[in-house]
mmCIF file of C-alpha atoms and ligand atoms in Angstrom:
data_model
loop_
_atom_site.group_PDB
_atom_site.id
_atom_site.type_symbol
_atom_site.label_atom_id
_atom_site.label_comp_id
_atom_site.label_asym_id
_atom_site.label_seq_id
_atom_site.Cartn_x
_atom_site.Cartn_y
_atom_site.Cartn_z
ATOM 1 C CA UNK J 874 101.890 125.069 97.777
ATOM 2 C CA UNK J 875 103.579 125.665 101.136
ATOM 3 C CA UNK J 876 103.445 124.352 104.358
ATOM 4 C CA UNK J 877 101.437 126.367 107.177
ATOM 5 C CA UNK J 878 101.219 124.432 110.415
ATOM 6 C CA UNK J 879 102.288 120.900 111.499
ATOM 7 C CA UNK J 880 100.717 118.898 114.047
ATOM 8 C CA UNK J 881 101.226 115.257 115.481
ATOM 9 C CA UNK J 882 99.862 113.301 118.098
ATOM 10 C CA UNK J 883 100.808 109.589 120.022
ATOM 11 C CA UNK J 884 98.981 107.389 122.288
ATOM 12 C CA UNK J 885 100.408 107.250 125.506
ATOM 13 C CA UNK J 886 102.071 103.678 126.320
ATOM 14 C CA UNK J 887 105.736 103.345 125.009
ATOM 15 C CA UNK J 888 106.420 99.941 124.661
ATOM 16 C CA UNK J 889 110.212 98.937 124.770
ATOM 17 C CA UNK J 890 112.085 96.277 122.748
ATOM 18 C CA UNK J 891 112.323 94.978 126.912
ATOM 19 C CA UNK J 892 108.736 94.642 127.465
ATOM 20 C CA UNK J 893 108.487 92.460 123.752
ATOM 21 C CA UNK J 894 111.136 90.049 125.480
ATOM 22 C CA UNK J 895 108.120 89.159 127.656
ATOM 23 C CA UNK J 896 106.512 87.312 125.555
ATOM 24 C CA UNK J 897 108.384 87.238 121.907
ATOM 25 C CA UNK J 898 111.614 85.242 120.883
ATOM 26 C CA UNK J 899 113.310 88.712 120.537
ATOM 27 C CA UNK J 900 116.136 90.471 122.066
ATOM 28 C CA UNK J 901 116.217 94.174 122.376
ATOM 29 C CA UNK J 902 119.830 93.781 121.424
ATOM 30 C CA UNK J 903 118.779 92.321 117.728
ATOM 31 C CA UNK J 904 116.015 94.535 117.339
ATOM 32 C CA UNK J 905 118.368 97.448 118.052
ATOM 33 C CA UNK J 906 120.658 96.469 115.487
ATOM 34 C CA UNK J 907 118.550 95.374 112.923
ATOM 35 C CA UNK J 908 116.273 98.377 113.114
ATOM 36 C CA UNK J 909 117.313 101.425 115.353
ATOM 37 C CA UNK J 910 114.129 101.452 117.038
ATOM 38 C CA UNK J 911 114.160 100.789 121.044
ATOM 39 C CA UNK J 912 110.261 101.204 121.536
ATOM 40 C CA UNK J 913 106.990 102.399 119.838
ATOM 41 C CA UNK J 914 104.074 103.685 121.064
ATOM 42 C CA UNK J 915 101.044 101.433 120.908
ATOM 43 C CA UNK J 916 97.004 102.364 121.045
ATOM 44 C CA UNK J 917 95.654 101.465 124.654
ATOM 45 C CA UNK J 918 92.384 103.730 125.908
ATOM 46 C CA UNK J 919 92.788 105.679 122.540
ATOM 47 C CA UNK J 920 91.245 105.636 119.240
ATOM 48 C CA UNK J 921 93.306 106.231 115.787
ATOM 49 C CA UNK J 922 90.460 109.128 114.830
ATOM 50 C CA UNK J 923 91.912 110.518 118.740
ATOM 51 C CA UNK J 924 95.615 110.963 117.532
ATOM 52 C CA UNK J 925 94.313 112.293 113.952
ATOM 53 C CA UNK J 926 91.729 115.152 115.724
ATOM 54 C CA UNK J 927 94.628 115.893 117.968
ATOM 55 C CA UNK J 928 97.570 116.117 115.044
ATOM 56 C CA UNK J 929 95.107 117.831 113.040
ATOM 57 C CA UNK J 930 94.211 120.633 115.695
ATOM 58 C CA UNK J 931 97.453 121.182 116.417
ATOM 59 C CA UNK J 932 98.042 121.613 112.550
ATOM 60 C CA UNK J 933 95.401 124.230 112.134
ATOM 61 C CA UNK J 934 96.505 126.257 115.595
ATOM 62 C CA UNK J 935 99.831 126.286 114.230
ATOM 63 C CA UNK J 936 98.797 127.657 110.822
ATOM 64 C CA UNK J 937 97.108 130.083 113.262
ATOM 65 C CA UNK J 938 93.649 129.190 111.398
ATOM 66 C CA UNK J 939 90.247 127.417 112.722
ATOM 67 C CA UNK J 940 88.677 124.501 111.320
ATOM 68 C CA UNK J 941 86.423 126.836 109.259
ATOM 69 C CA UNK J 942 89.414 128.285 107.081
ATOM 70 C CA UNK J 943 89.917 124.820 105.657
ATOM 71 C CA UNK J 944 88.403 124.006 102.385
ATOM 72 C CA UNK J 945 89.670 120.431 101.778
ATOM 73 C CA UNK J 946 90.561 117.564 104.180
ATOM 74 C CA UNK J 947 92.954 114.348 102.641
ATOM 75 C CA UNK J 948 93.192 111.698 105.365
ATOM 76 C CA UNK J 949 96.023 109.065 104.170
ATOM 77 C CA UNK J 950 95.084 105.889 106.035
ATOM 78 C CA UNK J 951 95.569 102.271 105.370
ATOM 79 C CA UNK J 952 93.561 100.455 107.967
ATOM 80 C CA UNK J 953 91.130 101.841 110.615
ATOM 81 C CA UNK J 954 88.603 100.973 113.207
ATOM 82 C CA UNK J 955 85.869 101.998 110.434
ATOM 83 C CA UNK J 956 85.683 100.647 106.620
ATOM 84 C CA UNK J 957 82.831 103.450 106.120
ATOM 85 C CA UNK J 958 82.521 106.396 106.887
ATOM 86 C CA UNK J 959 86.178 107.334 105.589
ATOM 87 C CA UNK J 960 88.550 108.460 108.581
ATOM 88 C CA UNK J 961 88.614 112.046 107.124
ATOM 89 C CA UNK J 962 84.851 112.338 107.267
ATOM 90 C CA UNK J 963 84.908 111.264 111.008
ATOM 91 C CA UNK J 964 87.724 113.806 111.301
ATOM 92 C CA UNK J 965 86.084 116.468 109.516
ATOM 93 C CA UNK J 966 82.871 116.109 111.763
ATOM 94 C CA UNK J 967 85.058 116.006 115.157
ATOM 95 C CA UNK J 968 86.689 119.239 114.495
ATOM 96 C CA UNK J 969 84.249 120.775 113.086
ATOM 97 C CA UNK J 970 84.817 121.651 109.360
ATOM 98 C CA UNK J 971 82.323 121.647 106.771
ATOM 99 C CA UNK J 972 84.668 121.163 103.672
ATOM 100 C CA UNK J 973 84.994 118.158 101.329
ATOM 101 C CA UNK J 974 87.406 115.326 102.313
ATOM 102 C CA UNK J 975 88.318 111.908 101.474
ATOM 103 C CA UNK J 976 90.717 109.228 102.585
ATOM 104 C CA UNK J 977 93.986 107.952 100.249
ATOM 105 C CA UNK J 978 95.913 104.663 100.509
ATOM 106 C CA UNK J 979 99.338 104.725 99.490
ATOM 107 C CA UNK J 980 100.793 103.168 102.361
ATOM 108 C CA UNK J 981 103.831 104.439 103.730
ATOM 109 C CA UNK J 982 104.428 107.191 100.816
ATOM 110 C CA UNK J 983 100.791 108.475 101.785
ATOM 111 C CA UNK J 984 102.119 111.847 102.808
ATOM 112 C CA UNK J 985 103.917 112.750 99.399
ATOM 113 C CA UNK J 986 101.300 111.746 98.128
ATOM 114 C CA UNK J 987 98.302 113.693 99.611
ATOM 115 C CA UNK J 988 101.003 116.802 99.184
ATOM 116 C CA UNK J 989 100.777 116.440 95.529
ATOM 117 C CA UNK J 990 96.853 116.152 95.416
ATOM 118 C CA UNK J 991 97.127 119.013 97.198
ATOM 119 C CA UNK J 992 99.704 121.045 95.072
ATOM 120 C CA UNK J 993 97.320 120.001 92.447
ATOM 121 C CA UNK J 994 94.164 121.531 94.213
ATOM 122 C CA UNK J 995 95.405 124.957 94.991
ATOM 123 C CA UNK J 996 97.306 124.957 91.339
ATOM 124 C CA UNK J 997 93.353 124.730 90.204
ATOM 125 C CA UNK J 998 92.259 127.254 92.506
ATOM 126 C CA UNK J 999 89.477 124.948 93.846
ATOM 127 C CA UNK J 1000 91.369 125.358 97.365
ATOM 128 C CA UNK J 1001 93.028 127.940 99.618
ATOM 129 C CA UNK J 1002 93.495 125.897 102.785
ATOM 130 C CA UNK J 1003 94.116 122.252 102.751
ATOM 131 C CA UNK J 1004 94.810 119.930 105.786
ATOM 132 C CA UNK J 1005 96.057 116.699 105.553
ATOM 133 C CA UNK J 1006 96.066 114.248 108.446
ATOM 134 C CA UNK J 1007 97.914 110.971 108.048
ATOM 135 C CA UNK J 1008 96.733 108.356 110.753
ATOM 136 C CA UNK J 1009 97.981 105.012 111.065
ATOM 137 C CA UNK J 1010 97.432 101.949 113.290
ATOM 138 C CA UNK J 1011 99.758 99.458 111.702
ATOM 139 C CA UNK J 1012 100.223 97.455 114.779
ATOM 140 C CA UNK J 1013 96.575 96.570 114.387
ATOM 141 C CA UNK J 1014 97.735 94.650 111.007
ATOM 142 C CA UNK J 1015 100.290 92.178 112.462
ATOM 143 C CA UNK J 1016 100.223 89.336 114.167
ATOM 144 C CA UNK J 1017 101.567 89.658 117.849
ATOM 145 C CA UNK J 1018 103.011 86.237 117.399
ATOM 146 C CA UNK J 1019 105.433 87.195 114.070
ATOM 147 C CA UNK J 1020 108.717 88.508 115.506
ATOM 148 C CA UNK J 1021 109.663 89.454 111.998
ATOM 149 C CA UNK J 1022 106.567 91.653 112.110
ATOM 150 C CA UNK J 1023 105.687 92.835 114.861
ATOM 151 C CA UNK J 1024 108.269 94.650 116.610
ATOM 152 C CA UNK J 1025 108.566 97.166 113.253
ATOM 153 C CA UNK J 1026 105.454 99.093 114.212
ATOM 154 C CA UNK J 1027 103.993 101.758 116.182
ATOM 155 C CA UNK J 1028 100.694 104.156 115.773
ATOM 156 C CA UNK J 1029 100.444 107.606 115.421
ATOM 157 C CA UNK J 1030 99.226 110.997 113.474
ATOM 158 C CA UNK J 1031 100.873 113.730 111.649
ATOM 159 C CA UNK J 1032 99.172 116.827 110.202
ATOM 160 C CA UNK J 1033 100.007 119.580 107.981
ATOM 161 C CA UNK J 1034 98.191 122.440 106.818
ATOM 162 C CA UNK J 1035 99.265 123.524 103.106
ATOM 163 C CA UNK J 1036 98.027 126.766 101.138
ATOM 164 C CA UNK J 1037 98.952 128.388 98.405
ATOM 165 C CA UNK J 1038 103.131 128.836 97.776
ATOM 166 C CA UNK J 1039 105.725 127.765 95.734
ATOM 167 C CA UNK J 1040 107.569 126.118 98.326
ATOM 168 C CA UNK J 1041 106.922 123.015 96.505
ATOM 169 C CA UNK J 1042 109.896 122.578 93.695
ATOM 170 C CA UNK J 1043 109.103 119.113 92.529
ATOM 171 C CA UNK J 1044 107.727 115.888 93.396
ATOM 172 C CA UNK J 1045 108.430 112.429 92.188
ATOM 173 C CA UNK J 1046 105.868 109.343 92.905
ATOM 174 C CA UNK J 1047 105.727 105.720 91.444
ATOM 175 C CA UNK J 1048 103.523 102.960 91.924
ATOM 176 C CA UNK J 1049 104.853 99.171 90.395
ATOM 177 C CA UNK J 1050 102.492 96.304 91.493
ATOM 178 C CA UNK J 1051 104.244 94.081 94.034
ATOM 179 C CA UNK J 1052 101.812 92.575 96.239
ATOM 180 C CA UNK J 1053 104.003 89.989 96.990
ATOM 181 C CA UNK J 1054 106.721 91.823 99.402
ATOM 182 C CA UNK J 1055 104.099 93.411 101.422
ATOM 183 C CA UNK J 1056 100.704 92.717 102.299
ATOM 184 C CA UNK J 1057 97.604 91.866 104.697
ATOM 185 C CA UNK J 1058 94.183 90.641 103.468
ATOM 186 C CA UNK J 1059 91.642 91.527 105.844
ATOM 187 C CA UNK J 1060 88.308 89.235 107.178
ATOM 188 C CA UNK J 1061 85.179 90.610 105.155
ATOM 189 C CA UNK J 1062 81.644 89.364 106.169
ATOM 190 C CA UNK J 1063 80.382 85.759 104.543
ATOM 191 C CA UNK J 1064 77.727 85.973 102.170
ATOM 192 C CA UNK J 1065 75.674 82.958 101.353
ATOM 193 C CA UNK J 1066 76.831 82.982 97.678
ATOM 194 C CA UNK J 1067 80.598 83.279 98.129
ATOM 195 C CA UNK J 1068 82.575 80.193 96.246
ATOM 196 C CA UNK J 1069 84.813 78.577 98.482
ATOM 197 C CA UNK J 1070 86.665 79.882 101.505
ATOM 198 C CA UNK J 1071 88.218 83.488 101.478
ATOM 199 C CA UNK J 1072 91.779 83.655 102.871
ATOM 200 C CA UNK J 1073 92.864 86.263 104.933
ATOM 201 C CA UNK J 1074 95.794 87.388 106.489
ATOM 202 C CA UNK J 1075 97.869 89.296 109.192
ATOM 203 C CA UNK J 1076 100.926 91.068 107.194
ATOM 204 C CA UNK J 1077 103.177 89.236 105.482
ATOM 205 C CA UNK J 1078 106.716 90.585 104.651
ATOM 206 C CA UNK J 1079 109.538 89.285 102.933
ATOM 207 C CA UNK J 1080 111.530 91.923 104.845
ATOM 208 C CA UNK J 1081 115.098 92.223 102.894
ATOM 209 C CA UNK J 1082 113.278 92.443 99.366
ATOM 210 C CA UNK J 1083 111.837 95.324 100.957
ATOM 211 C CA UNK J 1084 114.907 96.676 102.588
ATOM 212 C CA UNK J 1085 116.577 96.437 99.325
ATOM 213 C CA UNK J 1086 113.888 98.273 97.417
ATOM 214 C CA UNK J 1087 113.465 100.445 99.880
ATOM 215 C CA UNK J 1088 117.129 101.723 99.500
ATOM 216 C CA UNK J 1089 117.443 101.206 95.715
ATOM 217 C CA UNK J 1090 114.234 103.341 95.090
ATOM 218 C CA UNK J 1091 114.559 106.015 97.479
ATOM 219 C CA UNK J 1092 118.168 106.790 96.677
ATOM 220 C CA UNK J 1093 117.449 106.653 92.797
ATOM 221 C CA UNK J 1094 114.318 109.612 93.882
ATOM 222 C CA UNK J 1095 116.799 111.920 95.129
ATOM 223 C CA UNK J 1096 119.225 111.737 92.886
ATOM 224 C CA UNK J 1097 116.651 112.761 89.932
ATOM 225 C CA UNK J 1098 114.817 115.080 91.958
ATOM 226 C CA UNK J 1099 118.019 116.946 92.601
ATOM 227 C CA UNK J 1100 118.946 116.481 88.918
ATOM 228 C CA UNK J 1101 115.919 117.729 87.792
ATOM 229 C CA UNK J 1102 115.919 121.026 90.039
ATOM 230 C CA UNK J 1103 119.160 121.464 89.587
ATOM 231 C CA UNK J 1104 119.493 121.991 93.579
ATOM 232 C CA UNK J 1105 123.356 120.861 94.850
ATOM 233 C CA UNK J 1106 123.705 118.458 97.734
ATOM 234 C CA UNK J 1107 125.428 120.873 99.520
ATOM 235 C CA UNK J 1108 121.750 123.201 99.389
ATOM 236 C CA UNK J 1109 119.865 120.485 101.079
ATOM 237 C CA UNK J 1110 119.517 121.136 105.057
ATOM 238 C CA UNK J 1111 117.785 117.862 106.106
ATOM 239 C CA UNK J 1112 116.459 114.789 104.344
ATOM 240 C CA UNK J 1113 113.359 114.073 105.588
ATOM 241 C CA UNK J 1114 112.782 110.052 105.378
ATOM 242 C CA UNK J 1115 110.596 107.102 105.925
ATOM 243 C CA UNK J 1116 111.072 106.235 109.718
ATOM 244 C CA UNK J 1117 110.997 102.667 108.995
ATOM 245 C CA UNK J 1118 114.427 101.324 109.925
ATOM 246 C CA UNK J 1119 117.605 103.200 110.622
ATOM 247 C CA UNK J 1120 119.499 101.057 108.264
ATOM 248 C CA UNK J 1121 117.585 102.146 105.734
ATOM 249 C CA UNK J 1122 118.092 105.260 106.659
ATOM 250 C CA UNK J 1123 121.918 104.735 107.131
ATOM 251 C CA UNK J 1124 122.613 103.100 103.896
ATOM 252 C CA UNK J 1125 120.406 105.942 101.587
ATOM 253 C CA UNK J 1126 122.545 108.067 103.450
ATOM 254 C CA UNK J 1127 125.558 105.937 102.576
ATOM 255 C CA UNK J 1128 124.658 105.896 98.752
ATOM 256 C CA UNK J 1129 124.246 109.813 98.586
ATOM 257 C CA UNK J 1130 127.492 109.679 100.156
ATOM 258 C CA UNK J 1131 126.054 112.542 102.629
ATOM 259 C CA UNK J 1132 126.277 113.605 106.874
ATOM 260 C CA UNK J 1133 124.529 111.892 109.491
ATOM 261 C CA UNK J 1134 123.472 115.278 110.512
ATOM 262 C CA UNK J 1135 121.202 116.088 107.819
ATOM 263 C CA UNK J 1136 119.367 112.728 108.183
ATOM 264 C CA UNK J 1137 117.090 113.574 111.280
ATOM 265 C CA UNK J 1138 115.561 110.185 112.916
ATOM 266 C CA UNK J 1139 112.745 109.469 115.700
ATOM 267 C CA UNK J 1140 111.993 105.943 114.695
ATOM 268 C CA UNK J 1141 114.333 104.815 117.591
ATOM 269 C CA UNK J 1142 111.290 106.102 119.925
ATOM 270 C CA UNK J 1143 108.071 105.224 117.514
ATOM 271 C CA UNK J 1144 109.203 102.363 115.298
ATOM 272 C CA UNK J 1145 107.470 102.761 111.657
ATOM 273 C CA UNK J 1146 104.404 104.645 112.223
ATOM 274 C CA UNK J 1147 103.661 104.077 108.040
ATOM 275 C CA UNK J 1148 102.798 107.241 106.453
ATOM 276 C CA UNK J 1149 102.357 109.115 109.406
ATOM 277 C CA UNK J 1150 106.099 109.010 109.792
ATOM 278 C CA UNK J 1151 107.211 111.516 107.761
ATOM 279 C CA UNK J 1152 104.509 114.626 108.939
ATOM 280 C CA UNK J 1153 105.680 113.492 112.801
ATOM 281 C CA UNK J 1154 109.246 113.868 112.267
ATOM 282 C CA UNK J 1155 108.319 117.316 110.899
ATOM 283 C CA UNK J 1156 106.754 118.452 113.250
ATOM 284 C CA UNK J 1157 108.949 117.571 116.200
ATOM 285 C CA UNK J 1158 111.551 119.237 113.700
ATOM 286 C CA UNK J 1159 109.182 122.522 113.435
ATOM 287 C CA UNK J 1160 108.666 122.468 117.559
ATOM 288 C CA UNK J 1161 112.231 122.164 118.252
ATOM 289 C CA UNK J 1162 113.488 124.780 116.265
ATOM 290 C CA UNK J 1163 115.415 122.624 114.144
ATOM 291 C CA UNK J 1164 113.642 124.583 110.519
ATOM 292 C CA UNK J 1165 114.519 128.161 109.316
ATOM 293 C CA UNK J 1166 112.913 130.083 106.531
ATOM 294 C CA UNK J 1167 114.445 129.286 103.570
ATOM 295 C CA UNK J 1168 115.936 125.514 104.607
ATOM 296 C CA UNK J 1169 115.684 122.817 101.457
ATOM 297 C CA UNK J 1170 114.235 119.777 102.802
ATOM 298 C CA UNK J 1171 114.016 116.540 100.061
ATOM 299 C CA UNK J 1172 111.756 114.184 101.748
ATOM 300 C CA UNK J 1173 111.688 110.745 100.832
ATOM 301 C CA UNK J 1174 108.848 107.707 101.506
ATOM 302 C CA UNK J 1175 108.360 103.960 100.470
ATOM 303 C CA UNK J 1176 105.490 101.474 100.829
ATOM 304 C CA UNK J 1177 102.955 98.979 100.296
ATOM 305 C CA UNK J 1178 102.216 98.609 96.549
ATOM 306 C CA UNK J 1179 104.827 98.888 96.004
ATOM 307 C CA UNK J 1180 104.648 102.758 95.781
ATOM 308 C CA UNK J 1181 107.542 105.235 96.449
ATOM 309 C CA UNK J 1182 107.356 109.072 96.919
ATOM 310 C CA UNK J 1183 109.383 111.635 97.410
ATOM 311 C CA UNK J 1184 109.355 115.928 97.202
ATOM 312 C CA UNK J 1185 111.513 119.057 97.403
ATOM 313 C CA UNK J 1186 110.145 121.418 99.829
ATOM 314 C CA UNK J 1187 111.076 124.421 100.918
ATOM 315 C CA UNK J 1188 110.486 125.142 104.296
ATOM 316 C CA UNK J 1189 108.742 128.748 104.510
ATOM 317 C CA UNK J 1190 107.092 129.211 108.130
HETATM 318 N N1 LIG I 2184 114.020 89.023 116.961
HETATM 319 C C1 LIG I 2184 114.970 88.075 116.846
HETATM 320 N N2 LIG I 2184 115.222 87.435 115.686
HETATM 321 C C2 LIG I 2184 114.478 87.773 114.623
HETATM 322 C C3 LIG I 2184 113.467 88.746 114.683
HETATM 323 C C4 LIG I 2184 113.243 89.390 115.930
HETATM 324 N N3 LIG I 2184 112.304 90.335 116.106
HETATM 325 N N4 LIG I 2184 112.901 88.876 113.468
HETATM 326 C C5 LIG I 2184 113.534 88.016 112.660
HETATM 327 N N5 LIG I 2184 114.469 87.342 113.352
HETATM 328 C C6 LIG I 2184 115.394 86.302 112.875
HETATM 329 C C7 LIG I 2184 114.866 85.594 111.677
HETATM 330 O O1 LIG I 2184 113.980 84.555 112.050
HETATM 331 C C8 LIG I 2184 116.154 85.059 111.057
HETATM 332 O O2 LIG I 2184 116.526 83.913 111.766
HETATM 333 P P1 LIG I 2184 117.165 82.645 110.983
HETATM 334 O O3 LIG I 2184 118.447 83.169 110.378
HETATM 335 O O4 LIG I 2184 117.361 81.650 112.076
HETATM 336 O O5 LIG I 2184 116.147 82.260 109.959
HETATM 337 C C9 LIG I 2184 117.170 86.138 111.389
HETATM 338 O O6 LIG I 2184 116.602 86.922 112.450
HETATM 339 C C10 LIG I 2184 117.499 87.042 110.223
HETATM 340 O O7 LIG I 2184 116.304 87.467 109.638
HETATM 341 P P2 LIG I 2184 116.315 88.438 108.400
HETATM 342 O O8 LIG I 2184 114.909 88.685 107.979
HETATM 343 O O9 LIG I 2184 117.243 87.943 107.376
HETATM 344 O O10 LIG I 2184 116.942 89.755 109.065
HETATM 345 P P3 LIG I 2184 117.285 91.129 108.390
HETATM 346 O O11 LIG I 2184 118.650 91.511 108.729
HETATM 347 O O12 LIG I 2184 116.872 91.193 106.950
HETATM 348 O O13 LIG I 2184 116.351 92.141 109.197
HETATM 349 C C11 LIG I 2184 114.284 93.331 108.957
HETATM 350 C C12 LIG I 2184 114.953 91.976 109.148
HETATM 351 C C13 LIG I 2184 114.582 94.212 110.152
HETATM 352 C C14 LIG I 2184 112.780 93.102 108.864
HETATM 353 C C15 LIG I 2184 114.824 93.998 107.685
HETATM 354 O O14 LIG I 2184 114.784 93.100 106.613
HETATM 355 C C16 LIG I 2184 114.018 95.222 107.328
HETATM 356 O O15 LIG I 2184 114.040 96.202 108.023
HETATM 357 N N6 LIG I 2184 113.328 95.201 106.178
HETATM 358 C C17 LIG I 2184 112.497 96.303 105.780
HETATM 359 C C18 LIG I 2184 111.280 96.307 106.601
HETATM 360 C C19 LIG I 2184 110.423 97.516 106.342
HETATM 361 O O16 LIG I 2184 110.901 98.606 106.204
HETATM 362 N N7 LIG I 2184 109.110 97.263 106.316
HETATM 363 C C20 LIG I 2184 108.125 98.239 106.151
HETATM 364 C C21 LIG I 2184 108.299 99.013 104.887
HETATM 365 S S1 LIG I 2184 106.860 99.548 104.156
HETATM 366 C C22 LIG I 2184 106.039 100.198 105.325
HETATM 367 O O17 LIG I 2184 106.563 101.036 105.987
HETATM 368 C C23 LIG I 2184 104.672 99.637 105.623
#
């Protein structure tokens, strides 16, 4: 596969570590330092199907196609204003494509992964023209009350369209079963026959386990997808990461033992937008300039699950 077009999309309020002061035991001075991030943008008028129609037409424009060249849609998603329909489907309708789609949940890593289902596709030949639209409202999952929560998050969309290439040179994905560090259980309806009261809960994170498997995991990805291709440190242009928190970033960074400059960062201006973090960063990368033909890009994501992903891509636009 290879990339085509890139698209993203954010709702219109920033809100600043300053305006959390308001009404949170917080400091924009320890959220700064813990995290990098000095504001996110938060969901006011908008809708998260909004951002993903807008990150996804931008996509397809900048693959220089129409809705009617795709042939596949993959929407990664965790939460959303809808449990059914699936977000892609309500996608699909608004921009009006005709192809199959369906939604994916692996959390933060949900980009990797959706690139490897497609890889997959167009290795079949069941596709030509893929988009996929990640679209995330985490700050709909916290509780505005948990400082250790809260001020993490921000909303947003990224889009890519993919066809066929062989940009891709590998990928790398786990999944190990870890409720425990990260998780929300959401309200369903009562029925009459239900035993005893359901729990359910805004997210709960124990927020250094995942800082430490965060790092641990993501630094162990490279190094074997590097191994495995064979590709020198000194070949890769940019890592492409997680925006979660710039520590993270910073001490992956530290353990490849690499430059600040190939570690490109926006989560200072939209806080951890979960897996649409990765597509937005590269597209504002795309728009500014920043990619040639040719440039190695190892991209690197970590989530819920607890699942980790991670790809070498060559950029070929
Ligand atoms: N403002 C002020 N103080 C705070 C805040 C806040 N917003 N949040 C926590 N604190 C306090 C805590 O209560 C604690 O106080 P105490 O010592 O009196 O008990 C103190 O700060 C230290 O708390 P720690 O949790 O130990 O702080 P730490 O340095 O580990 O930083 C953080 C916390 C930023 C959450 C860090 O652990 C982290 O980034 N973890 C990874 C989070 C992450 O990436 N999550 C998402 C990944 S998956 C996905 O993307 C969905």
């Amino acid at each position: 596969m290879k990339i085509l077009g890139t698209g993203c999309a954010s709702p219109s309020l920033a809100v600043t570590n300053k305006m959390l002061e308001e009404f949170l035991d917080t400091s924009d001075e320890w959220i700064t330092e813990r995290t990098g991030i000095k504001e996110r943008r938060l969901m006011t008028s908008e809708h998260l199907l909004d951002l993903a129609v807008e990150a996804a037409r931008k996509a397809i424009d900048d693959a220089g196609m129409t809705a009617a060249d795709l042939d596949y849609i993959i929407c990664s998603n965790v939460v959303n204003e809808y449990s059914t329909p699936a977000l892609s489907c309500l996608i699909q309708g608004a921009i009006g494509a005709t192809c199959p789609c369906l939604d994916i949940n692996a959390a933060c890593a949900g980009f990797i992964f959706a690139l490897d289902m497609a890889e997959d596709k167009l290795r079949a030949g069941k596709a030509e023209n893929i988009l996929i639209v990640c679209a995330e409202e985490p700050t709909r999952m916290v509780d505005w009350n948990d400082r250790n929560t809260c001020v993490l998050f921000g909303d947003g969309a990224g889009a890519a369209v993919v066809g066929r290439g062989d940009a891709m040179k590998t990928v790398r994905l786990t999944t190990s079963s870890r409720k425990e560090v990260l998780y929300q259980v959401r309200r369903l309806e009562p029925t009459p026959y239900l035993d005893g009261e359901r729990e359910f809960a805004p997210l709960v994170m124990k927020g250094r386990d995942v800082f430490k498997t965060a790092v641990s995991s993501s630094t162990a990805d490279i190094k074997a997808m590097l191994a495995e291709t064979g590709i020198d440190p000194s070949q890769v242009k940019y890592y492409v990461l997680h925006q979660a928190n710039e520590r993270i970033i910073d001490s992956i960074r530290g353990l490849l033992g690499e430059q600040p400059e190939k570690f490109p960062h926006n989560v200072e201006r939209y806080g951890n937008t979960s897996s649409a973090s990765v597509p937005i960063l590269l597209d504002e990368m795309s728009r500014a300039g920043k990619l040639s033909k040719g440039d190695i890009l190892v991209m690197s994501a970590f989530g819920a699950g607890f699942t980790t992903a991670g790809c070498i891509l060559e950029w070929t636009k």
